[in-house]
Amino acid sequence: MAFVELKNIEAGYVKGSPVLKSFSLSVEKGELLSLLGPSGCGKTTTLRTIAGFIMAEKGSVKIGGRDYTRIPPNKRNIGLVFQSYALFPHLSVFNNVAYGLRRRKVDRATIRRKVADVLKLVSLEHFEERLPSQLSGGQMQRVALARSIVIEPDLLLLDEPLSNLDAKLRVEMRAELSRLQRRLGITMIYVTHDQIEALSLSSRIIVINEGTIEQIGTPEVIYQKPATPFVARFMGFDNRLSGTVIRIQDDRVLVNVQGFEIKAILEKIAGLKRGHQVELFFRPDDAALVNEKRENILPVKVNYYNFQGNSIQYSVNCGESELNVVMVGKHDPQKSYEFLCVPADKLIVETRGGG
Amino acid sequence: MKKSKALVLILILMLVFLLGPFLVIILSSFGSEALMKFPPKGFSLKWYDKVFNIKMFRTTFWISLKVGLLATGTALLLGIPVAYTVVRFRFPGKSVIELLFSSPAIVPGLVIGFSLLRFFIYVSNIPIIVGLYLGHTAILLPYTVRVVSASLRNFDPAVEDAAISLGSSRLFSFLSVILPNIRGGVVAAFILAFITSFNNIPVSLFLTGPGVATLPIQMLVYMEYYFDPTIAALSSILIVITVFIVQTAEKLLGISQYV
């Protein structure tokens, strides 16, 4: 049995219209699991249900084999880290971190030692007397992290913890979180809408859309083999082409796209037959613009381009669809192109209108 | 930058309108004639001396202070939980409660005073001072709810969740984490409510009775018989005290952001 187990949860903010409907997931001990999805998809609701701030109307929440479904949030021993840091503004860094230990009636000397240890762990050992208002965003989030791990929680829940930080700090904190997680072996559930964050931190990712799970998998699988059109679009397969199946050969499918033959590798769709309507998805940086005729090309017209330093982003028209192509490396932006080329193994095939 | 002459004129008119009456009162309180005049003739402090020698002013001042402090305290004790409930939770009938508490000016004071008279004094025989205290608590409640709600709305609800997840009960997290951080709003509510009570005439008018009056009522009664600058002197003292309290609270806690 998994360490954290949600079974057939129905939960939400207004009675009668649940955000989560018959929602189940399991987390192994020591794992860092990400809940990934757009805002409003139910990932924060999931987190708040695990934390106990939302009582599930149906289903059960189990942690470490114990039933937590009806246990109030203050009796759950779960650490929480918020996007807004949520430090206690009137308390010093020391008192912020010590807050949870005091509630647990830990003696003074132990509090001193534990707070000092955890502040050292997040490299804030000389900040004990500071107030939150005297810290930078990154420092505040490290205090919040220290405050939630000092109580030695069974489970650490992080709700978009890096979203308020600037890009450079976000990368630093990501590395630090990853280091802490490996060092302490805490089971973590991490909510984010940022694919890069989820991909670089998690052992497994759950992609959520409108209260239901779209796909569960390792970062590699989610990134390379999205199981549904939603996951594909969310993971950056921004380009879509429509076509008709010409024939199927072993694991390959030949699709007619605007009169051109495009080859793609079939992953899973069974029962695909000649004449079926399909959609092909691919990433902007998996395609290239070329001038010579070769396999898997489509005629295009360049609309405009954006120079982006080490890459150039092109907007091209291919028949009626507008596509996005990113070419990395040194290219002459003025150069004109005739064709778009997508390798067969970079295309994802979905049946028209769903998956 | 080019200044608009019309705007400057409007600004000056506004200031005259707002501050003019205070200036007139303060200046005429120093006049030496027995009839209040503006501009005053001569200079004298005898009206100030008289204020402190009229016994009715002293007793009614203490009644006003007592009623004001007690009613404000009670209105805060009731108003803070109401404000917290309205800001934090969704429940049926919430908008009605919000409307009730967010518009203290909707019901005219005279109506409240009259209905309280029927409700308290005619029906039961509670002492006058208790009637005053209950009546004032009722009119102050909307002020405390409104001001405390405003500061609660500005406070990140995640902070409370953090405290609860660390092991606090909801009540303890309110006392240990929320209350210390909305103290500016609570002080602002206290001052606003106290001043409202201390100045109130329409409600007190109905609830005062033989031997028990508040200071504003006593001033009104005095003015029916005398027109010397004593009232101006008393008003000047009250203005100075009010400005001093508000200014100090503003400096210490920056309360103006909550009102």
XYZ file of C-alpha atoms in Angstrom:
614
model
C 0.000 0.000 0.000
C 1.250 3.426 -0.906
C 2.239 5.942 1.776
C -0.382 8.517 0.803
C -3.598 7.214 -0.662
C -6.570 9.219 -1.909
C -9.524 7.086 -2.893
C -12.579 8.264 -4.861
C -12.390 11.730 -3.371
C -15.213 14.142 -3.972
C -14.328 17.576 -2.659
C -14.815 21.262 -3.375
C -15.642 24.656 -1.938
C -19.386 24.739 -2.530
C -21.562 21.840 -1.524
C -23.129 20.132 -4.494
C -20.584 21.301 -7.077
C -17.339 19.462 -6.295
C -14.069 20.419 -7.991
C -12.766 16.865 -7.644
C -14.982 14.020 -8.698
C -14.036 10.433 -7.804
C -10.399 11.443 -7.668
C -7.760 8.894 -6.650
C -4.017 9.058 -6.362
C -1.219 7.387 -4.453
C 2.203 8.640 -3.401
C 5.093 6.421 -2.364
C 7.216 7.207 0.686
C 10.123 9.533 -0.106
C 8.724 10.449 -3.469
C 8.399 13.947 -4.915
C 5.154 13.947 -6.804
C 4.048 16.959 -8.831
C 0.475 17.942 -9.534
C 0.662 19.812 -12.805
C -2.140 21.667 -14.525
C -3.543 25.058 -15.489
C -5.061 27.324 -12.850
C -8.473 26.163 -11.731
C -7.816 22.519 -12.640
C -8.190 21.262 -9.060
C -4.566 20.802 -8.049
C -4.762 23.209 -5.111
C -8.074 21.635 -4.074
C -6.308 18.261 -4.008
C -3.580 19.717 -1.823
C -6.035 21.346 0.568
C -7.961 18.103 0.835
C -4.787 16.247 1.808
C -3.908 19.018 4.286
C -7.393 18.801 5.781
C -8.588 22.344 5.058
C -11.219 20.869 2.790
C -13.105 17.906 4.177
C -13.841 15.396 1.442
C -17.558 14.828 0.992
C -16.910 11.333 -0.301
C -13.907 9.032 -0.432
C -10.990 8.574 1.934
C -7.578 10.078 2.662
C -4.980 7.707 4.106
C -1.454 8.614 5.166
C 0.910 5.944 6.437
C -1.952 3.459 6.594
C -3.996 5.648 8.935
C -7.359 7.082 7.949
C -7.109 10.896 7.969
C -10.380 11.672 6.201
C -12.065 13.256 9.238
C -8.996 14.477 11.122
C -8.747 18.296 11.370
C -5.732 20.012 9.725
C -4.015 20.926 12.998
C -3.809 17.259 14.024
C -2.315 15.923 10.782
C 1.435 16.673 11.103
C 1.666 17.844 7.515
C 4.020 20.666 6.500
C 2.721 23.363 4.162
C 4.621 25.830 1.976
C 2.666 28.553 0.192
C 3.183 30.728 -2.853
C 2.803 33.842 -0.690
C 5.321 32.446 1.882
C 2.691 33.072 4.601
C 5.278 33.912 7.268
C 3.989 35.401 10.523
C 4.771 39.084 9.890
C 5.056 40.060 13.563
C 7.458 37.260 14.560
C 11.211 37.004 14.031
C 12.682 34.292 11.831
C 13.498 32.284 14.968
C 9.960 32.550 16.335
C 8.448 31.764 12.943
C 10.419 28.527 12.763
C 9.841 27.717 16.433
C 6.046 28.158 16.150
C 5.253 24.536 15.279
C 7.662 23.148 17.900
C 6.031 25.290 20.609
C 2.626 23.878 19.676
C 4.159 20.440 20.183
C 5.319 21.412 23.692
C 8.962 20.783 22.866
C 11.301 22.063 25.611
C 13.275 25.297 25.146
C 16.720 23.816 24.711
C 15.512 21.391 22.036
C 13.714 24.213 20.226
C 16.924 26.275 20.230
C 18.908 23.389 18.801
C 16.348 22.286 16.200
C 15.723 25.814 14.919
C 19.465 26.460 14.646
C 19.940 23.175 12.766
C 17.156 23.768 10.282
C 18.190 27.375 9.638
C 21.671 26.105 8.896
C 20.162 23.595 6.505
C 18.561 26.416 4.490
C 21.681 28.652 4.902
C 19.988 31.288 7.039
C 21.912 30.752 10.284
C 22.556 34.468 10.911
C 19.017 35.651 10.285
C 17.333 34.487 13.509
C 16.454 37.952 14.792
C 15.244 39.405 11.490
C 11.596 40.105 10.785
C 10.067 38.722 7.572
C 9.787 42.282 6.201
C 13.594 42.526 6.337
C 14.115 39.493 4.087
C 14.156 39.028 0.320
C 11.625 36.783 -1.407
C 14.043 33.887 -1.663
C 15.006 34.179 2.000
C 11.357 34.314 3.050
C 10.598 31.134 1.132
C 13.581 29.430 2.781
C 12.247 30.438 6.207
C 8.822 29.058 5.226
C 10.507 25.834 4.184
C 12.475 25.644 7.439
C 9.297 26.311 9.431
C 7.490 23.443 7.746
C 10.273 20.843 7.929
C 11.395 21.549 11.502
C 8.281 19.771 12.804
C 9.429 16.620 10.966
C 6.179 16.277 9.038
C 4.985 12.975 7.610
C 4.341 14.786 4.388
C 5.318 18.146 2.908
C 2.854 19.942 0.648
C 4.111 22.778 -1.542
C 1.643 25.047 -3.336
C 3.421 26.874 -6.175
C 6.250 27.754 -3.800
C 8.470 29.368 -6.420
C 5.919 31.338 -8.413
C 6.571 34.630 -6.626
C 10.331 34.528 -7.208
C 12.203 35.961 -10.184
C 13.536 33.625 -12.867
C 17.119 33.327 -11.614
C 16.109 32.724 -7.999
C 13.535 30.186 -9.094
C 16.240 28.031 -10.669
C 18.409 28.319 -7.543
C 15.556 27.441 -5.205
C 14.597 24.530 -7.438
C 18.056 23.057 -7.016
C 17.919 23.688 -3.274
C 14.519 22.020 -2.921
C 15.766 19.033 -4.864
C 18.857 18.794 -2.627
C 16.762 19.048 0.553
C 14.340 16.438 -0.654
C 17.103 13.945 -1.390
C 18.875 14.695 1.869
C 15.869 14.482 4.170
C 13.909 11.915 2.189
C 10.621 13.700 2.950
C 7.604 12.704 0.918
C 6.565 15.793 -1.002
C 3.570 16.760 -3.082
C 4.323 19.730 -5.249
C 1.654 21.803 -6.983
C 2.682 23.843 -9.997
C 1.498 25.120 -13.367
C 5.091 25.355 -14.621
C 6.116 22.349 -16.753
C 9.861 22.996 -16.397
C 9.556 23.039 -12.602
C 7.592 19.793 -12.558
C 9.928 18.111 -15.035
C 13.125 19.036 -13.227
C 11.985 18.246 -9.667
C 9.631 15.311 -9.708
C 10.000 11.594 -9.568
C 6.478 11.386 -10.973
C 4.063 13.913 -12.442
C 0.290 13.879 -12.405
C -1.268 16.101 -15.038
C -4.691 17.325 -13.950
C -7.390 18.981 -16.013
C -10.847 19.999 -14.778
C -10.665 17.862 -11.661
C -9.630 14.645 -13.390
C -6.264 13.031 -13.977
C -5.115 13.176 -17.594
C -1.852 11.274 -17.202
C 0.459 9.893 -14.524
C 4.071 9.215 -15.378
C 7.737 9.966 -14.985
C 8.886 13.367 -16.297
C 10.439 11.669 -19.357
C 7.243 9.892 -20.328
C 5.066 12.952 -19.743
C 7.415 15.081 -21.827
C 7.963 12.712 -24.710
C 4.822 10.623 -24.846
C 1.846 12.719 -23.775
C -1.160 10.441 -23.538
C -3.902 12.936 -24.378
C -4.195 16.030 -26.585
C -4.504 18.105 -23.424
C -1.209 16.861 -22.023
C 0.402 17.278 -25.447
C -0.682 20.898 -25.672
C 0.293 21.528 -22.037
C 3.757 20.037 -22.564
C 4.499 22.353 -25.454
C 3.220 20.441 -28.493
C 1.825 23.749 -29.684
C 1.482 22.909 -33.372
C -1.430 20.974 -34.774
C -2.030 19.640 -38.281
C -5.115 17.820 -39.515
C -4.946 14.978 -41.981
C -6.373 11.702 -43.256
C -4.833 8.271 -42.761
C -3.543 6.809 -46.059
C -2.226 3.518 -44.733
C -0.744 1.823 -41.700
C 2.420 -0.250 -41.814
C 3.683 -1.952 -38.645
C 4.077 0.886 -36.135
C 4.044 3.577 -38.784
C 1.199 5.558 -40.132
C 1.145 7.532 -43.343
C -1.035 10.645 -43.204
C -2.182 12.890 -45.995
C -1.738 16.495 -44.873
C -2.778 18.995 -47.520
C -1.791 16.643 -50.281
C 1.618 15.794 -48.814
C 2.537 12.457 -47.277
C 3.633 12.691 -43.662
C 5.004 9.689 -41.794
C 4.539 9.317 -38.053
C 5.255 6.661 -35.450
C 2.198 5.195 -33.778
C 2.431 4.793 -30.033
C -0.863 3.481 -28.919
C -3.886 4.158 -31.043
C -5.368 0.853 -32.042
C -8.015 0.401 -34.666
C -6.805 3.257 -36.839
C -7.820 2.629 -40.436
C -7.464 4.123 -43.850
C -9.614 7.234 -44.233
C -9.700 8.141 -40.509
C -9.299 11.782 -39.599
C -6.323 12.411 -37.300
C -4.451 15.280 -35.731
C -0.681 15.534 -35.607
C 1.014 17.472 -32.803
C 4.634 18.596 -32.641
C 6.860 20.998 -30.673
C 8.125 24.238 -32.228
C 11.757 23.204 -31.682
C 11.296 19.713 -33.116
C 10.580 21.095 -36.574
C 13.000 22.759 -38.973
C 12.652 25.058 -41.954
C 14.454 23.813 -45.068
C 14.693 24.499 -48.775
C 15.488 21.064 -50.221
C 12.881 18.372 -50.772
C 13.133 15.401 -48.397
C 10.931 13.104 -46.334
C 8.149 14.591 -44.173
C 8.016 18.071 -45.585
C 5.189 20.542 -46.015
C 5.221 23.770 -48.034
C 5.097 26.866 -45.851
C 5.222 30.636 -46.060
C 7.071 32.590 -43.357
C 4.819 35.230 -41.775
C 7.283 36.893 -39.432
C 10.128 36.013 -37.114
C 11.389 36.965 -33.646
C 15.098 37.017 -32.969
C 15.644 35.493 -29.484
C 19.398 35.400 -29.040
C 20.429 31.777 -29.426
C 17.320 30.953 -31.434
C 14.896 32.406 -33.938
C 11.182 31.871 -33.623
C 9.260 31.775 -36.912
C 5.563 32.047 -37.450
C 4.693 30.217 -40.671
C 1.518 29.518 -42.615
C 0.906 26.004 -43.812
C -2.304 25.971 -45.772
C -4.859 27.307 -43.317
C -2.983 26.538 -40.127
C -0.529 28.861 -38.464
C 2.505 27.066 -37.033
C 5.311 27.971 -34.711
C 8.899 26.914 -35.444
C 11.975 27.570 -33.317
C 15.395 27.150 -34.928
C 18.266 26.962 -32.472
C 21.789 27.991 -33.450
C 23.145 30.535 -35.890
C 20.765 31.276 -38.714
C 20.341 34.179 -41.003
C 16.890 35.528 -40.141
C 16.598 37.143 -43.574
C 16.930 33.819 -45.362
C 13.707 32.572 -46.951
C 12.434 29.012 -46.613
C 10.081 26.887 -48.646
C 9.416 23.812 -46.525
C 8.793 22.690 -43.005
C 10.270 19.372 -41.978
C 9.197 17.322 -38.930
C 10.895 14.023 -38.079
C 8.492 11.080 -37.892
C 9.415 10.248 -34.288
C 8.603 13.788 -33.109
C 4.991 13.656 -34.205
C 2.152 12.625 -31.951
C -0.954 11.180 -33.554
C -4.368 11.629 -31.999
C -7.757 10.759 -33.401
C -9.751 13.824 -34.330
C -11.485 15.622 -31.504
C -10.232 13.707 -28.485
C -8.032 10.989 -27.130
C 3.685 72.422 -14.092
C 0.715 74.634 -14.841
C -1.719 74.905 -11.995
C -5.390 75.169 -12.655
C -6.738 78.291 -10.940
C -10.216 76.802 -10.608
C -8.834 73.759 -8.770
C -6.868 75.895 -6.334
C -9.994 77.952 -5.668
C -12.061 74.825 -5.004
C -9.373 73.547 -2.647
C -9.368 76.805 -0.685
C -13.173 76.795 -0.469
C -13.087 73.207 0.778
C -10.580 74.084 3.501
C -12.619 77.087 4.604
C -15.698 74.921 4.701
C -14.013 72.145 6.675
C -11.804 74.106 9.051
C -13.744 77.381 9.269
C -16.219 76.260 11.956
C -13.384 74.948 14.159
C -11.552 78.245 13.836
C -14.663 80.237 14.706
C -15.362 78.103 17.782
C -11.792 78.153 19.070
C -11.358 81.899 18.537
C -14.687 82.841 20.121
C -13.939 80.727 23.187
C -11.324 83.303 24.155
C -13.690 86.292 23.970
C -14.321 88.308 27.125
C -17.965 89.237 26.525
C -20.797 87.187 27.961
C -22.355 86.714 24.547
C -20.575 84.488 22.052
C -19.393 86.609 19.140
C -17.204 86.259 16.106
C -14.773 87.892 15.824
C -14.476 87.928 19.619
C -13.948 91.104 21.606
C -11.147 91.180 24.180
C -9.283 88.154 25.527
C -10.085 85.975 28.481
C -9.682 82.446 29.800
C -12.614 82.691 32.185
C -14.898 80.460 30.067
C -12.415 77.646 30.395
C -12.454 78.168 34.108
C -16.256 78.036 34.031
C -16.298 74.725 32.103
C -14.434 73.040 34.929
C -16.639 74.605 37.572
C -19.992 73.466 36.206
C -20.716 70.214 38.003
C -23.130 68.890 35.369
C -20.368 68.999 32.744
C -18.059 67.009 34.995
C -20.607 64.296 35.810
C -21.875 63.983 32.242
C -18.289 63.861 30.957
C -17.683 60.801 33.141
C -20.934 59.213 32.015
C -20.013 59.791 28.363
C -16.534 58.362 28.966
C -17.887 55.325 30.814
C -20.620 54.601 28.261
C -18.196 55.224 25.374
C -15.485 52.920 26.687
C -17.843 50.120 27.712
C -19.934 50.269 24.533
C -16.827 50.430 22.331
C -15.253 47.497 24.153
C -18.398 45.418 23.812
C -18.849 46.393 20.156
C -15.269 45.235 19.499
C -15.723 41.956 21.375
C -18.816 41.218 19.292
C -17.603 42.876 16.094
C -14.274 41.093 15.692
C -15.804 37.579 15.522
C -18.521 38.853 13.176
C -15.929 40.482 10.911
C -13.805 37.324 10.922
C -16.779 35.125 10.022
C -17.917 37.416 7.230
C -14.431 37.749 5.713
C -13.339 34.101 6.003
C -16.388 31.980 5.404
C -19.079 31.573 2.809
C -22.534 30.887 4.170
C -26.151 31.545 3.230
C -27.359 34.992 4.249
C -23.821 36.366 4.273
C -24.622 39.258 1.948
C -27.511 40.342 4.179
C -25.233 40.426 7.218
C -22.569 42.296 5.253
C -25.112 44.871 4.100
C -26.434 45.253 7.620
C -22.988 45.887 9.026
C -21.378 47.783 6.198
C -23.831 50.652 6.033
C -24.105 52.217 9.461
C -25.462 55.394 7.911
C -28.507 53.816 6.278
C -30.831 54.026 9.287
C -31.221 57.552 10.724
C -30.045 57.879 14.322
C -33.392 59.329 15.379
C -35.195 56.193 14.255
C -32.741 53.969 16.126
C -33.053 56.142 19.220
C -36.822 56.073 19.138
C -37.070 52.327 18.614
C -34.558 51.713 21.387
C -36.673 53.916 23.639
C -39.727 51.777 22.934
C -37.728 48.596 23.192
C -35.710 49.257 26.345
C -37.227 51.927 28.441
C -40.941 51.391 28.001
C -40.891 47.628 28.020
C -38.405 46.915 30.771
C -37.288 49.008 33.681
C -33.536 48.730 33.233
C -31.462 51.607 34.649
C -30.907 54.548 32.291
C -27.161 54.049 32.202
C -27.589 50.417 31.094
C -30.002 51.506 28.369
C -27.422 54.045 27.165
C -24.707 51.380 27.184
C -26.804 48.876 25.200
C -28.043 51.504 22.749
C -24.520 52.755 22.070
C -23.216 49.211 21.636
C -25.871 48.663 18.977
C -24.942 51.773 16.983
C -21.177 51.132 17.288
C -21.258 47.511 16.119
C -21.401 48.397 12.394
C -18.319 50.622 12.753
C -16.201 47.982 14.469
C -17.298 45.262 12.030
C -16.559 47.425 9.029
C -13.124 48.640 10.104
C -11.945 45.246 11.408
C -13.211 43.547 8.213
C -11.161 45.939 6.121
C -7.937 45.029 7.904
C -8.780 41.304 7.863
C -9.319 41.453 4.110
C -5.814 42.856 3.678
C -4.314 39.960 5.614
C -3.174 36.863 3.681
C -5.447 33.929 4.653
C -2.559 31.535 3.966
C -0.863 32.813 7.147
C -3.704 31.419 9.214
C -3.575 28.122 7.293
C 0.146 27.955 8.018
C -0.457 28.362 11.754
C -3.153 25.670 11.709
C -0.983 23.243 9.749
C 1.726 23.737 12.378
C -0.670 22.524 15.061
C -2.741 25.518 16.236
C -6.456 25.360 16.723
C -8.439 27.957 14.779
C -8.978 30.033 17.911
C -5.328 29.923 18.944
C -4.140 30.783 15.445
C -6.491 33.769 15.488
C -5.112 34.975 18.821
C -1.443 34.261 18.121
C -1.167 35.151 14.449
C -4.095 37.228 13.184
C -4.871 39.524 16.107
C -1.298 40.846 16.484
C -1.263 41.680 12.777
C -4.594 43.518 12.635
C -4.031 45.547 15.819
C -3.840 48.739 13.739
C -7.327 48.039 12.445
C -8.594 47.191 15.922
C -7.220 50.441 17.365
C -8.690 52.383 14.440
C -12.058 50.727 15.084
C -11.779 51.555 18.769
C -11.053 55.223 18.169
C -13.693 55.627 15.488
C -16.335 53.875 17.586
C -15.428 55.739 20.767
C -15.611 59.128 19.061
C -18.935 58.150 17.475
C -20.309 57.239 20.898
C -18.851 60.285 22.586
C -20.409 62.647 20.022
C -23.730 60.901 19.670
C -26.854 62.973 20.164
C -29.845 61.398 18.362
C -29.705 58.040 20.145
C -28.667 59.413 23.542
C -31.466 61.978 23.370
C -34.064 59.240 23.646
C -32.249 57.136 26.207
C -31.210 59.745 28.758
C -33.482 60.426 31.669
C -33.732 62.331 34.905
C -30.283 62.882 36.402
C -28.416 60.872 33.780
C -27.228 62.566 30.581
C -24.248 62.358 28.281
C -21.972 65.323 27.700
C -23.364 66.300 24.270
C -26.907 66.227 25.658
C -25.837 68.347 28.600
C -24.208 70.824 26.214
C -27.427 71.003 24.227
C -29.427 71.643 27.391
C -26.976 74.317 28.531
C -27.246 76.107 25.195
C -30.997 76.338 25.521
C -30.518 78.651 28.502
C -27.192 80.411 28.032
C -25.358 81.755 25.037
C -22.001 82.563 26.588
C -18.738 81.134 25.187
C -18.614 78.296 27.761
C -19.807 75.804 25.137
C -17.169 77.133 22.725
C -14.487 76.574 25.368
C -15.709 73.068 26.094
C -15.857 72.275 22.364
C -12.308 73.567 21.917
C -11.084 71.250 24.673
C -12.811 68.284 23.006
C -11.343 69.202 19.597
C -7.810 69.345 21.026
C -8.206 65.988 22.826
C -9.616 64.282 19.709
C -6.891 65.629 17.416
C -4.239 64.539 19.917
C -5.588 60.952 20.206
C -6.036 60.473 16.465
C -2.646 61.980 15.682
C -0.866 59.731 18.204
C -2.604 56.604 16.934
C -1.803 57.566 13.357
C 1.887 58.043 14.196
C 2.131 54.770 16.107
C -0.047 52.511 13.986
C -0.914 54.338 10.767
C -4.616 53.844 11.363
C -5.816 56.035 8.477
C -5.405 53.149 6.037
C -8.216 51.251 7.774
C -10.927 53.888 7.999
